[in-house]
mmCIF file with all atom_site columns, C-alpha atoms in Angstrom:
data_model
loop_
_atom_site.group_PDB
_atom_site.id
_atom_site.type_symbol
_atom_site.label_atom_id
_atom_site.label_alt_id
_atom_site.label_comp_id
_atom_site.label_asym_id
_atom_site.label_entity_id
_atom_site.label_seq_id
_atom_site.pdbx_PDB_ins_code
_atom_site.Cartn_x
_atom_site.Cartn_y
_atom_site.Cartn_z
_atom_site.occupancy
_atom_site.B_iso_or_equiv
_atom_site.pdbx_formal_charge
_atom_site.auth_seq_id
_atom_site.auth_comp_id
_atom_site.auth_asym_id
_atom_site.auth_atom_id
_atom_site.pdbx_PDB_model_num
ATOM 1   C CA . MET A 1 1   ? -29.957 3.203  47.687  1.00 54.00 ? 7   MET A CA 1
ATOM 2   C CA . HIS A 1 2   ? -30.916 0.681  45.074  1.00 50.00 ? 8   HIS A CA 1
ATOM 3   C CA . MET A 1 3   ? -32.300 3.493  42.866  1.00 53.00 ? 9   MET A CA 1
ATOM 4   C CA . GLN A 1 4   ? -29.040 5.470  43.054  1.00 52.00 ? 10  GLN A CA 1
ATOM 5   C CA . THR A 1 5   ? -27.036 2.414  42.066  1.00 53.00 ? 11  THR A CA 1
ATOM 6   C CA . GLN A 1 6   ? -29.383 1.809  39.145  1.00 54.00 ? 12  GLN A CA 1
ATOM 7   C CA . TRP A 1 7   ? -29.044 5.457  38.021  1.00 50.00 ? 13  TRP A CA 1
ATOM 8   C CA . PHE A 1 8   ? -25.250 5.267  38.071  1.00 50.00 ? 14  PHE A CA 1
ATOM 9   C CA . SER A 1 9   ? -25.300 2.026  36.159  1.00 55.00 ? 15  SER A CA 1
ATOM 10  C CA . GLN A 1 10  ? -27.550 3.563  33.501  1.00 53.00 ? 16  GLN A CA 1
ATOM 11  C CA . HIS A 1 11  ? -25.352 6.663  33.039  1.00 50.00 ? 17  HIS A CA 1
ATOM 12  C CA . SER A 1 12  ? -21.919 5.114  33.475  1.00 52.00 ? 18  SER A CA 1
ATOM 13  C CA . LEU A 1 13  ? -21.407 4.471  29.755  1.00 51.00 ? 19  LEU A CA 1
ATOM 14  C CA . PRO A 1 14  ? -21.989 8.110  28.556  1.00 62.00 ? 20  PRO A CA 1
ATOM 15  C CA . PHE A 1 15  ? -19.815 9.380  31.397  1.00 58.00 ? 21  PHE A CA 1
ATOM 16  C CA . ASN A 1 16  ? -17.020 7.047  30.370  1.00 64.00 ? 22  ASN A CA 1
ATOM 17  C CA . LEU A 1 17  ? -17.344 8.226  26.793  1.00 62.00 ? 23  LEU A CA 1
ATOM 18  C CA . VAL A 1 18  ? -17.024 11.848 27.894  1.00 61.00 ? 24  VAL A CA 1
ATOM 19  C CA . VAL A 1 19  ? -13.939 11.021 29.921  1.00 65.00 ? 25  VAL A CA 1
ATOM 20  C CA . ALA A 1 20  ? -12.460 9.180  26.936  1.00 68.00 ? 26  ALA A CA 1
ATOM 21  C CA . TYR A 1 21  ? -13.110 12.117 24.574  1.00 67.00 ? 27  TYR A CA 1
ATOM 22  C CA . ILE A 1 22  ? -11.524 14.740 26.853  1.00 72.00 ? 28  ILE A CA 1
ATOM 23  C CA . PRO A 1 23  ? -7.937  14.060 25.638  1.00 76.00 ? 29  PRO A CA 1
ATOM 24  C CA . LEU A 1 24  ? -9.145  14.173 22.039  1.00 72.00 ? 30  LEU A CA 1
ATOM 25  C CA . LEU A 1 25  ? -10.869 17.506 22.605  1.00 75.00 ? 31  LEU A CA 1
ATOM 26  C CA . ALA A 1 26  ? -7.781  18.841 24.331  1.00 76.00 ? 32  ALA A CA 1
ATOM 27  C CA . THR A 1 27  ? -5.668  17.795 21.356  1.00 80.00 ? 33  THR A CA 1
ATOM 28  C CA . VAL A 1 28  ? -8.023  19.531 18.910  1.00 78.00 ? 34  VAL A CA 1
ATOM 29  C CA . VAL A 1 29  ? -8.048  22.730 20.966  1.00 79.00 ? 35  VAL A CA 1
ATOM 30  C CA . THR A 1 30  ? -4.259  22.666 21.273  1.00 83.00 ? 36  THR A CA 1
ATOM 31  C CA . THR A 1 31  ? -3.904  22.168 17.519  1.00 84.00 ? 37  THR A CA 1
ATOM 32  C CA . ILE A 1 32  ? -6.236  25.103 16.777  1.00 84.00 ? 38  ILE A CA 1
ATOM 33  C CA . LEU A 1 33  ? -4.375  27.366 19.199  1.00 83.00 ? 39  LEU A CA 1
ATOM 34  C CA . SER A 1 34  ? -1.055  26.301 17.665  1.00 83.00 ? 40  SER A CA 1
ATOM 35  C CA . LEU A 1 35  ? -2.308  27.166 14.182  1.00 84.00 ? 41  LEU A CA 1
ATOM 36  C CA . VAL A 1 36  ? -3.544  30.570 15.375  1.00 83.00 ? 42  VAL A CA 1
ATOM 37  C CA . LEU A 1 37  ? -0.218  31.312 17.070  1.00 85.00 ? 43  LEU A CA 1
ATOM 38  C CA . ALA A 1 38  ? 1.732   30.143 14.010  1.00 82.00 ? 44  ALA A CA 1
ATOM 39  C CA . ARG A 1 39  ? -0.309  32.408 11.751  1.00 84.00 ? 45  ARG A CA 1
ATOM 40  C CA . ALA A 1 40  ? 0.179   35.347 14.096  1.00 83.00 ? 46  ALA A CA 1
ATOM 41  C CA . THR A 1 41  ? 3.920   34.648 14.155  1.00 83.00 ? 47  THR A CA 1
ATOM 42  C CA . LEU A 1 42  ? 4.061   34.572 10.356  1.00 83.00 ? 48  LEU A CA 1
ATOM 43  C CA . ARG A 1 43  ? 2.193   37.874 10.161  1.00 83.00 ? 49  ARG A CA 1
ATOM 44  C CA . TYR A 1 44  ? 4.574   39.404 12.682  1.00 81.00 ? 50  TYR A CA 1
ATOM 45  C CA . ALA A 1 45  ? 7.557   38.104 10.728  1.00 79.00 ? 51  ALA A CA 1
ATOM 46  C CA . GLU A 1 46  ? 6.180   39.528 7.479   1.00 81.00 ? 52  GLU A CA 1
ATOM 47  C CA . SER A 1 47  ? 5.526   42.860 9.151   1.00 78.00 ? 53  SER A CA 1
ATOM 48  C CA . SER A 1 48  ? 9.064   42.887 10.562  1.00 75.00 ? 54  SER A CA 1
ATOM 49  C CA . ASP A 1 49  ? 10.526  42.080 7.134   1.00 75.00 ? 55  ASP A CA 1
ATOM 50  C CA . LYS A 1 50  ? 8.559   44.924 5.545   1.00 78.00 ? 56  LYS A CA 1
ATOM 51  C CA . SER A 1 51  ? 9.667   47.330 8.275   1.00 74.00 ? 57  SER A CA 1
ATOM 52  C CA . LEU A 1 52  ? 13.302  46.311 7.786   1.00 74.00 ? 58  LEU A CA 1
ATOM 53  C CA . ALA A 1 53  ? 12.979  46.704 4.010   1.00 75.00 ? 59  ALA A CA 1
ATOM 54  C CA . LEU A 1 54  ? 11.479  50.181 4.402   1.00 75.00 ? 60  LEU A CA 1
ATOM 55  C CA . ALA A 1 55  ? 14.206  51.176 6.854   1.00 68.00 ? 61  ALA A CA 1
ATOM 56  C CA . ARG A 1 56  ? 16.882  49.870 4.481   1.00 70.00 ? 62  ARG A CA 1
ATOM 57  C CA . ASP A 1 57  ? 15.351  51.733 1.520   1.00 72.00 ? 63  ASP A CA 1
ATOM 58  C CA . GLU A 1 58  ? 15.156  54.923 3.580   1.00 68.00 ? 64  GLU A CA 1
ATOM 59  C CA . PHE A 1 59  ? 18.786  54.551 4.641   1.00 60.00 ? 65  PHE A CA 1
ATOM 60  C CA . GLU A 1 60  ? 19.945  53.924 1.071   1.00 65.00 ? 66  GLU A CA 1
ATOM 61  C CA . ARG A 1 61  ? 17.884  56.834 -0.215  1.00 65.00 ? 67  ARG A CA 1
ATOM 62  C CA . GLN A 1 62  ? 19.307  59.255 2.331   1.00 66.00 ? 68  GLN A CA 1
ATOM 63  C CA . TRP A 1 63  ? 22.901  58.130 1.955   1.00 69.00 ? 69  TRP A CA 1
ATOM 64  C CA . SER A 1 64  ? 22.937  57.516 -1.795  1.00 79.00 ? 70  SER A CA 1
ATOM 65  C CA . PRO A 1 65  ? 24.324  60.367 -3.916  1.00 84.00 ? 71  PRO A CA 1
ATOM 66  C CA . GLU A 1 66  ? 21.567  62.306 -5.644  1.00 86.00 ? 72  GLU A CA 1
ATOM 67  C CA . LEU A 1 67  ? 22.041  65.621 -7.453  1.00 91.00 ? 73  LEU A CA 1
ATOM 68  C CA . HIS A 1 68  ? 19.591  68.038 -9.023  1.00 91.00 ? 74  HIS A CA 1
ATOM 69  C CA . VAL A 1 69  ? 20.776  70.251 -11.875 1.00 93.00 ? 75  VAL A CA 1
ATOM 70  C CA . LYS A 1 70  ? 19.123  73.538 -12.827 1.00 92.00 ? 76  LYS A CA 1
ATOM 71  C CA . LEU A 1 71  ? 19.957  76.307 -15.299 1.00 93.00 ? 77  LEU A CA 1
ATOM 72  C CA . GLU A 1 72  ? 18.806  79.819 -14.367 1.00 92.00 ? 78  GLU A CA 1
ATOM 73  C CA . LYS A 1 73  ? 18.655  82.907 -16.528 1.00 91.00 ? 79  LYS A CA 1
ATOM 74  C CA . VAL A 1 74  ? 20.125  85.916 -14.701 1.00 90.00 ? 80  VAL A CA 1
ATOM 75  C CA . THR A 1 75  ? 20.254  88.409 -17.571 1.00 88.00 ? 81  THR A CA 1
ATOM 76  C CA . SER A 1 76  ? 19.985  88.184 -21.338 1.00 86.00 ? 82  SER A CA 1
ATOM 77  C CA . ARG A 1 77  ? 23.696  87.395 -21.437 1.00 87.00 ? 83  ARG A CA 1
ATOM 78  C CA . LYS A 1 78  ? 24.236  85.679 -18.117 1.00 89.00 ? 84  LYS A CA 1
ATOM 79  C CA . THR A 1 79  ? 23.214  82.162 -17.062 1.00 92.00 ? 85  THR A CA 1
ATOM 80  C CA . THR A 1 80  ? 24.095  80.176 -13.977 1.00 93.00 ? 86  THR A CA 1
ATOM 81  C CA . ILE A 1 81  ? 24.055  76.464 -13.247 1.00 93.00 ? 87  ILE A CA 1
ATOM 82  C CA . VAL A 1 82  ? 22.743  75.409 -9.839  1.00 94.00 ? 88  VAL A CA 1
ATOM 83  C CA . VAL A 1 83  ? 23.681  71.930 -8.581  1.00 94.00 ? 89  VAL A CA 1
ATOM 84  C CA . THR A 1 84  ? 21.952  70.807 -5.387  1.00 93.00 ? 90  THR A CA 1
ATOM 85  C CA . ASN A 1 85  ? 23.090  67.785 -3.408  1.00 92.00 ? 91  ASN A CA 1
ATOM 86  C CA . LEU A 1 86  ? 19.834  66.153 -2.308  1.00 87.00 ? 92  LEU A CA 1
ATOM 87  C CA . GLY A 1 87  ? 21.557  63.360 -0.388  1.00 84.00 ? 93  GLY A CA 1
ATOM 88  C CA . ARG A 1 88  ? 23.464  63.379 2.882   1.00 85.00 ? 94  ARG A CA 1
ATOM 89  C CA . ILE A 1 89  ? 26.719  62.094 1.456   1.00 88.00 ? 95  ILE A CA 1
ATOM 90  C CA . SER A 1 90  ? 29.315  64.617 0.259   1.00 91.00 ? 96  SER A CA 1
ATOM 91  C CA . VAL A 1 91  ? 30.422  64.498 -3.384  1.00 93.00 ? 97  VAL A CA 1
ATOM 92  C CA . LEU A 1 92  ? 33.186  65.990 -5.533  1.00 94.00 ? 98  LEU A CA 1
ATOM 93  C CA . LEU A 1 93  ? 31.958  67.613 -8.739  1.00 94.00 ? 99  LEU A CA 1
ATOM 94  C CA . GLN A 1 94  ? 34.171  66.795 -11.723 1.00 93.00 ? 100 GLN A CA 1
ATOM 95  C CA . MET A 1 95  ? 32.553  67.864 -14.962 1.00 92.00 ? 101 MET A CA 1
ATOM 96  C CA . VAL A 1 96  ? 29.538  69.775 -16.311 1.00 92.00 ? 102 VAL A CA 1
ATOM 97  C CA . GLN A 1 97  ? 28.209  68.840 -19.744 1.00 92.00 ? 103 GLN A CA 1
ATOM 98  C CA . LEU A 1 98  ? 25.789  70.683 -22.014 1.00 91.00 ? 104 LEU A CA 1
ATOM 99  C CA . ARG A 1 99  ? 24.311  69.495 -25.275 1.00 90.00 ? 105 ARG A CA 1
ATOM 100 C CA . GLN A 1 100 ? 21.418  70.030 -27.604 1.00 88.00 ? 106 GLN A CA 1
ATOM 101 C CA . ILE A 1 101 ? 18.841  67.252 -27.414 1.00 84.00 ? 107 ILE A CA 1
ATOM 102 C CA . SER A 1 102 ? 19.268  66.524 -31.119 1.00 79.00 ? 108 SER A CA 1
ATOM 103 C CA . MET A 1 103 ? 22.998  65.958 -30.627 1.00 76.00 ? 109 MET A CA 1
ATOM 104 C CA . ALA A 1 104 ? 24.214  62.623 -29.321 1.00 69.00 ? 110 ALA A CA 1
ATOM 105 C CA . VAL A 1 105 ? 27.594  64.033 -28.277 1.00 70.00 ? 111 VAL A CA 1
ATOM 106 C CA . PRO A 1 106 ? 27.822  66.869 -25.720 1.00 72.00 ? 112 PRO A CA 1
ATOM 107 C CA . SER A 1 107 ? 28.869  70.154 -27.292 1.00 71.00 ? 113 SER A CA 1
ATOM 108 C CA . LEU A 1 108 ? 30.433  71.392 -24.070 1.00 80.00 ? 114 LEU A CA 1
ATOM 109 C CA . ARG A 1 109 ? 32.455  69.717 -21.320 1.00 86.00 ? 115 ARG A CA 1
ATOM 110 C CA . CYS A 1 110 ? 33.585  71.963 -18.491 1.00 87.00 ? 116 CYS A CA 1
ATOM 111 C CA . ILE A 1 111 ? 35.959  70.562 -15.871 1.00 89.00 ? 117 ILE A CA 1
ATOM 112 C CA . VAL A 1 112 ? 35.304  71.531 -12.246 1.00 90.00 ? 118 VAL A CA 1
ATOM 113 C CA . ASN A 1 113 ? 36.786  70.346 -8.976  1.00 90.00 ? 119 ASN A CA 1
ATOM 114 C CA . GLU A 1 114 ? 34.299  71.452 -6.358  1.00 92.00 ? 120 GLU A CA 1
ATOM 115 C CA . PRO A 1 115 ? 33.289  69.596 -3.177  1.00 94.00 ? 121 PRO A CA 1
ATOM 116 C CA . LEU A 1 116 ? 29.569  69.622 -2.447  1.00 93.00 ? 122 LEU A CA 1
ATOM 117 C CA . VAL A 1 117 ? 28.391  68.702 1.042   1.00 92.00 ? 123 VAL A CA 1
ATOM 118 C CA . GLY A 1 118 ? 25.040  66.971 1.455   1.00 87.00 ? 124 GLY A CA 1
ATOM 119 C CA . GLY A 1 119 ? 22.130  69.407 1.503   1.00 87.00 ? 125 GLY A CA 1
ATOM 120 C CA . THR A 1 120 ? 24.112  72.284 -0.009  1.00 93.00 ? 126 THR A CA 1
ATOM 121 C CA . THR A 1 121 ? 24.169  73.985 -3.418  1.00 94.00 ? 127 THR A CA 1
ATOM 122 C CA . TRP A 1 122 ? 26.935  74.874 -5.838  1.00 94.00 ? 128 TRP A CA 1
ATOM 123 C CA . THR A 1 123 ? 26.437  77.712 -8.344  1.00 93.00 ? 129 THR A CA 1
ATOM 124 C CA . ASP A 1 124 ? 28.588  78.866 -11.237 1.00 92.00 ? 130 ASP A CA 1
ATOM 125 C CA . GLU A 1 125 ? 28.148  81.143 -14.235 1.00 90.00 ? 131 GLU A CA 1
ATOM 126 C CA . ILE A 1 126 ? 28.007  79.439 -17.643 1.00 86.00 ? 132 ILE A CA 1
ATOM 127 C CA . GLY A 1 127 ? 26.790  82.286 -19.841 1.00 75.00 ? 133 GLY A CA 1
ATOM 128 C CA . LYS A 1 128 ? 29.502  82.020 -22.517 1.00 79.00 ? 134 LYS A CA 1
ATOM 129 C CA . ASN A 1 129 ? 29.435  78.238 -22.378 1.00 82.00 ? 135 ASN A CA 1
ATOM 130 C CA . LEU A 1 130 ? 25.713  78.241 -23.001 1.00 85.00 ? 136 LEU A CA 1
ATOM 131 C CA . PHE A 1 131 ? 26.199  80.264 -26.190 1.00 87.00 ? 137 PHE A CA 1
ATOM 132 C CA . ASP A 1 132 ? 28.884  77.800 -27.260 1.00 84.00 ? 138 ASP A CA 1
ATOM 133 C CA . CYS A 1 133 ? 26.157  75.160 -27.048 1.00 86.00 ? 139 CYS A CA 1
ATOM 134 C CA . THR A 1 134 ? 23.315  77.104 -28.663 1.00 87.00 ? 140 THR A CA 1
ATOM 135 C CA . GLY A 1 135 ? 24.962  79.684 -30.899 1.00 86.00 ? 141 GLY A CA 1
ATOM 136 C CA . ASP A 1 136 ? 23.572  83.200 -31.345 1.00 88.00 ? 142 ASP A CA 1
ATOM 137 C CA . ASP A 1 137 ? 20.201  82.013 -32.686 1.00 91.00 ? 143 ASP A CA 1
ATOM 138 C CA . TYR A 1 138 ? 18.544  78.891 -31.377 1.00 91.00 ? 144 TYR A CA 1
ATOM 139 C CA . GLU A 1 139 ? 15.198  77.709 -30.049 1.00 92.00 ? 145 GLU A CA 1
ATOM 140 C CA . GLY A 1 140 ? 14.719  74.224 -28.684 1.00 91.00 ? 146 GLY A CA 1
ATOM 141 C CA . GLN A 1 141 ? 15.790  71.945 -25.901 1.00 91.00 ? 147 GLN A CA 1
ATOM 142 C CA . ILE A 1 142 ? 19.194  71.652 -24.322 1.00 91.00 ? 148 ILE A CA 1
ATOM 143 C CA . ALA A 1 143 ? 20.298  69.285 -21.571 1.00 91.00 ? 149 ALA A CA 1
ATOM 144 C CA . ALA A 1 144 ? 22.761  69.506 -18.695 1.00 92.00 ? 150 ALA A CA 1
ATOM 145 C CA . SER A 1 145 ? 24.496  66.726 -16.799 1.00 91.00 ? 151 SER A CA 1
ATOM 146 C CA . VAL A 1 146 ? 27.064  66.557 -14.007 1.00 93.00 ? 152 VAL A CA 1
ATOM 147 C CA . THR A 1 147 ? 29.773  63.951 -13.399 1.00 93.00 ? 153 THR A CA 1
ATOM 148 C CA . PHE A 1 148 ? 31.045  63.565 -9.846  1.00 93.00 ? 154 PHE A CA 1
ATOM 149 C CA . PHE A 1 149 ? 32.851  61.324 -7.372  1.00 91.00 ? 155 PHE A CA 1
ATOM 150 C CA . ALA A 1 150 ? 31.161  59.857 -4.277  1.00 89.00 ? 156 ALA A CA 1
ATOM 151 C CA . SER A 1 151 ? 32.557  57.174 -1.967  1.00 82.00 ? 157 SER A CA 1
ATOM 152 C CA . GLY A 1 152 ? 35.470  56.591 -4.342  1.00 83.00 ? 158 GLY A CA 1
ATOM 153 C CA . ARG A 1 153 ? 33.280  55.965 -7.393  1.00 87.00 ? 159 ARG A CA 1
ATOM 154 C CA . MET A 1 154 ? 32.422  58.080 -10.389 1.00 90.00 ? 160 MET A CA 1
ATOM 155 C CA . TYR A 1 155 ? 28.768  58.851 -11.114 1.00 90.00 ? 161 TYR A CA 1
ATOM 156 C CA . ARG A 1 156 ? 26.836  60.841 -13.683 1.00 90.00 ? 162 ARG A CA 1
ATOM 157 C CA . THR A 1 157 ? 23.411  62.392 -13.308 1.00 89.00 ? 163 THR A CA 1
ATOM 158 C CA . ASP A 1 158 ? 20.687  62.069 -15.888 1.00 87.00 ? 164 ASP A CA 1
ATOM 159 C CA . TRP A 1 159 ? 20.318  64.782 -18.531 1.00 90.00 ? 165 TRP A CA 1
ATOM 160 C CA . PHE A 1 160 ? 18.175  67.571 -17.085 1.00 92.00 ? 166 PHE A CA 1
ATOM 161 C CA . ARG A 1 161 ? 16.305  69.251 -19.933 1.00 92.00 ? 167 ARG A CA 1
ATOM 162 C CA . PHE A 1 162 ? 15.545  72.922 -20.539 1.00 93.00 ? 168 PHE A CA 1
ATOM 163 C CA . HIS A 1 163 ? 13.772  74.859 -23.285 1.00 93.00 ? 169 HIS A CA 1
ATOM 164 C CA . VAL A 1 164 ? 15.874  77.804 -24.433 1.00 93.00 ? 170 VAL A CA 1
ATOM 165 C CA . GLN A 1 165 ? 15.243  80.622 -26.888 1.00 93.00 ? 171 GLN A CA 1
ATOM 166 C CA . VAL A 1 166 ? 18.228  82.658 -28.064 1.00 92.00 ? 172 VAL A CA 1
ATOM 167 C CA . ARG A 1 167 ? 18.012  85.534 -30.556 1.00 92.00 ? 173 ARG A CA 1
ATOM 168 C CA . ARG A 1 168 ? 20.971  87.599 -31.739 1.00 88.00 ? 174 ARG A CA 1
ATOM 169 C CA . GLY A 1 169 ? 23.124  86.444 -28.877 1.00 86.00 ? 175 GLY A CA 1
ATOM 170 C CA . GLU A 1 170 ? 20.573  87.189 -26.171 1.00 90.00 ? 176 GLU A CA 1
ATOM 171 C CA . ILE A 1 171 ? 18.683  84.706 -24.033 1.00 91.00 ? 177 ILE A CA 1
ATOM 172 C CA . LEU A 1 172 ? 14.960  85.336 -24.258 1.00 92.00 ? 178 LEU A CA 1
ATOM 173 C CA . ARG A 1 173 ? 13.710  82.230 -22.446 1.00 92.00 ? 179 ARG A CA 1
ATOM 174 C CA . LEU A 1 174 ? 15.211  79.470 -20.334 1.00 92.00 ? 180 LEU A CA 1
ATOM 175 C CA . ASP A 1 175 ? 12.627  77.164 -18.781 1.00 92.00 ? 181 ASP A CA 1
ATOM 176 C CA . PRO A 1 176 ? 12.985  73.692 -17.263 1.00 91.00 ? 182 PRO A CA 1
ATOM 177 C CA . VAL A 1 177 ? 11.179  70.836 -19.007 1.00 89.00 ? 183 VAL A CA 1
ATOM 178 C CA . ASN A 1 178 ? 9.113   68.686 -16.657 1.00 72.00 ? 184 ASN A CA 1
ATOM 179 C CA . ILE A 1 179 ? 10.516  65.288 -17.555 1.00 62.00 ? 185 ILE A CA 1
ATOM 180 C CA . ALA A 1 180 ? 11.267  62.909 -14.725 1.00 50.00 ? 186 ALA A CA 1
ATOM 181 C CA . ALA A 1 181 ? 14.987  62.292 -14.467 1.00 51.00 ? 187 ALA A CA 1
ATOM 182 C CA . GLN A 1 182 ? 16.435  58.853 -13.916 1.00 53.00 ? 188 GLN A CA 1
ATOM 183 C CA . ARG A 1 183 ? 18.619  58.073 -10.944 1.00 55.00 ? 189 ARG A CA 1
ATOM 184 C CA . ILE A 1 184 ? 22.364  58.537 -11.194 1.00 62.00 ? 190 ILE A CA 1
ATOM 185 C CA . ARG A 1 185 ? 24.525  55.834 -12.733 1.00 62.00 ? 191 ARG A CA 1
ATOM 186 C CA . LYS A 1 186 ? 27.859  54.453 -11.674 1.00 66.00 ? 192 LYS A CA 1
ATOM 187 C CA . LEU A 1 187 ? 30.116  55.050 -14.634 1.00 65.00 ? 193 LEU A CA 1
ATOM 188 C CA . ASP A 1 188 ? 32.511  52.322 -13.583 1.00 60.00 ? 194 ASP A CA 1
ATOM 189 C CA . GLU A 1 189 ? 29.744  49.770 -14.192 1.00 51.00 ? 195 GLU A CA 1
ATOM 190 C CA . ASP A 1 190 ? 29.050  50.452 -17.862 1.00 50.00 ? 196 ASP A CA 1
ATOM 191 C CA . ASP A 1 191 ? 30.884  50.960 -21.138 1.00 47.00 ? 197 ASP A CA 1
ATOM 192 C CA . GLU A 1 192 ? 30.857  54.727 -20.710 1.00 48.00 ? 198 GLU A CA 1
ATOM 193 C CA . ALA A 1 193 ? 33.294  54.753 -17.797 1.00 48.00 ? 199 ALA A CA 1
ATOM 194 C CA . GLN A 1 194 ? 36.519  54.808 -19.778 1.00 50.00 ? 200 GLN A CA 1
ATOM 195 C CA . GLU A 1 195 ? 35.161  57.384 -22.206 1.00 49.00 ? 201 GLU A CA 1
ATOM 196 C CA . MET A 1 196 ? 34.203  59.724 -19.352 1.00 50.00 ? 202 MET A CA 1
ATOM 197 C CA . VAL A 1 197 ? 37.581  59.290 -17.704 1.00 45.00 ? 203 VAL A CA 1
ATOM 198 C CA . ARG A 1 198 ? 39.299  60.139 -20.995 1.00 45.00 ? 204 ARG A CA 1
ATOM 199 C CA . ASP A 1 199 ? 37.056  63.214 -21.348 1.00 45.00 ? 205 ASP A CA 1
ATOM 200 C CA . VAL A 1 200 ? 38.050  64.466 -17.902 1.00 42.00 ? 206 VAL A CA 1
ATOM 201 C CA . ALA A 1 201 ? 41.740  63.758 -18.488 1.00 40.00 ? 207 ALA A CA 1
ATOM 202 C CA . SER A 1 202 ? 41.879  65.335 -21.961 1.00 44.00 ? 208 SER A CA 1
ATOM 203 C CA . ALA A 1 203 ? 39.973  68.440 -20.880 1.00 40.00 ? 209 ALA A CA 1
ATOM 204 C CA . ALA A 1 204 ? 42.232  68.860 -17.874 1.00 40.00 ? 210 ALA A CA 1
ATOM 205 C CA . ALA A 1 205 ? 45.316  68.507 -20.048 1.00 42.00 ? 211 ALA A CA 1
ATOM 206 C CA . ALA A 1 206 ? 43.969  71.059 -22.505 1.00 43.00 ? 212 ALA A CA 1
ATOM 207 C CA . GLY A 1 207 ? 43.380  73.556 -19.726 1.00 43.00 ? 213 GLY A CA 1
ATOM 208 C CA . ALA A 1 208 ? 46.870  73.046 -18.249 1.00 41.00 ? 214 ALA A CA 1
#
């Protein structure tokens, strides 16, 4: 009995130290776990923000107006313009413009009033209008652009470029040029808005 009491008296101090350090160890462990959880929460928040941003970009891309313009040679005297609505939103085509790349001002403005539902294509013949732009003999680049309404605002596509070769009033070649087009622009947000509105109004009055 005396030996047991002596053993407890010899080891009482380390045991008390261990008991005293238990709250400290618990605090350290709790702090580490809190930091791990906080980091995991931040990562989850960042991942959620990225997912929301991607979803928003996808929504805007699908529901933003986006048109593709193409000129196709049918015969040596016949050319068609093909306008494809790549977005889901419906648009109202207002004007088709053609110009030579070297010319700052379009040589042709053709007024149209055609609805174009998302995912569909509008086609029209522009054979004579193309010759008004190129003349009977021409080789070089021309560009086509389309102005349209969507969601109550006027937009214009970029200038889609094509290499054309015309000899003696006949179209020998008409090939698209692989230059990335810019996204459409809202005309009511730049200095060109009023000019485009005047173009549409004057051309409509001339055709009346």
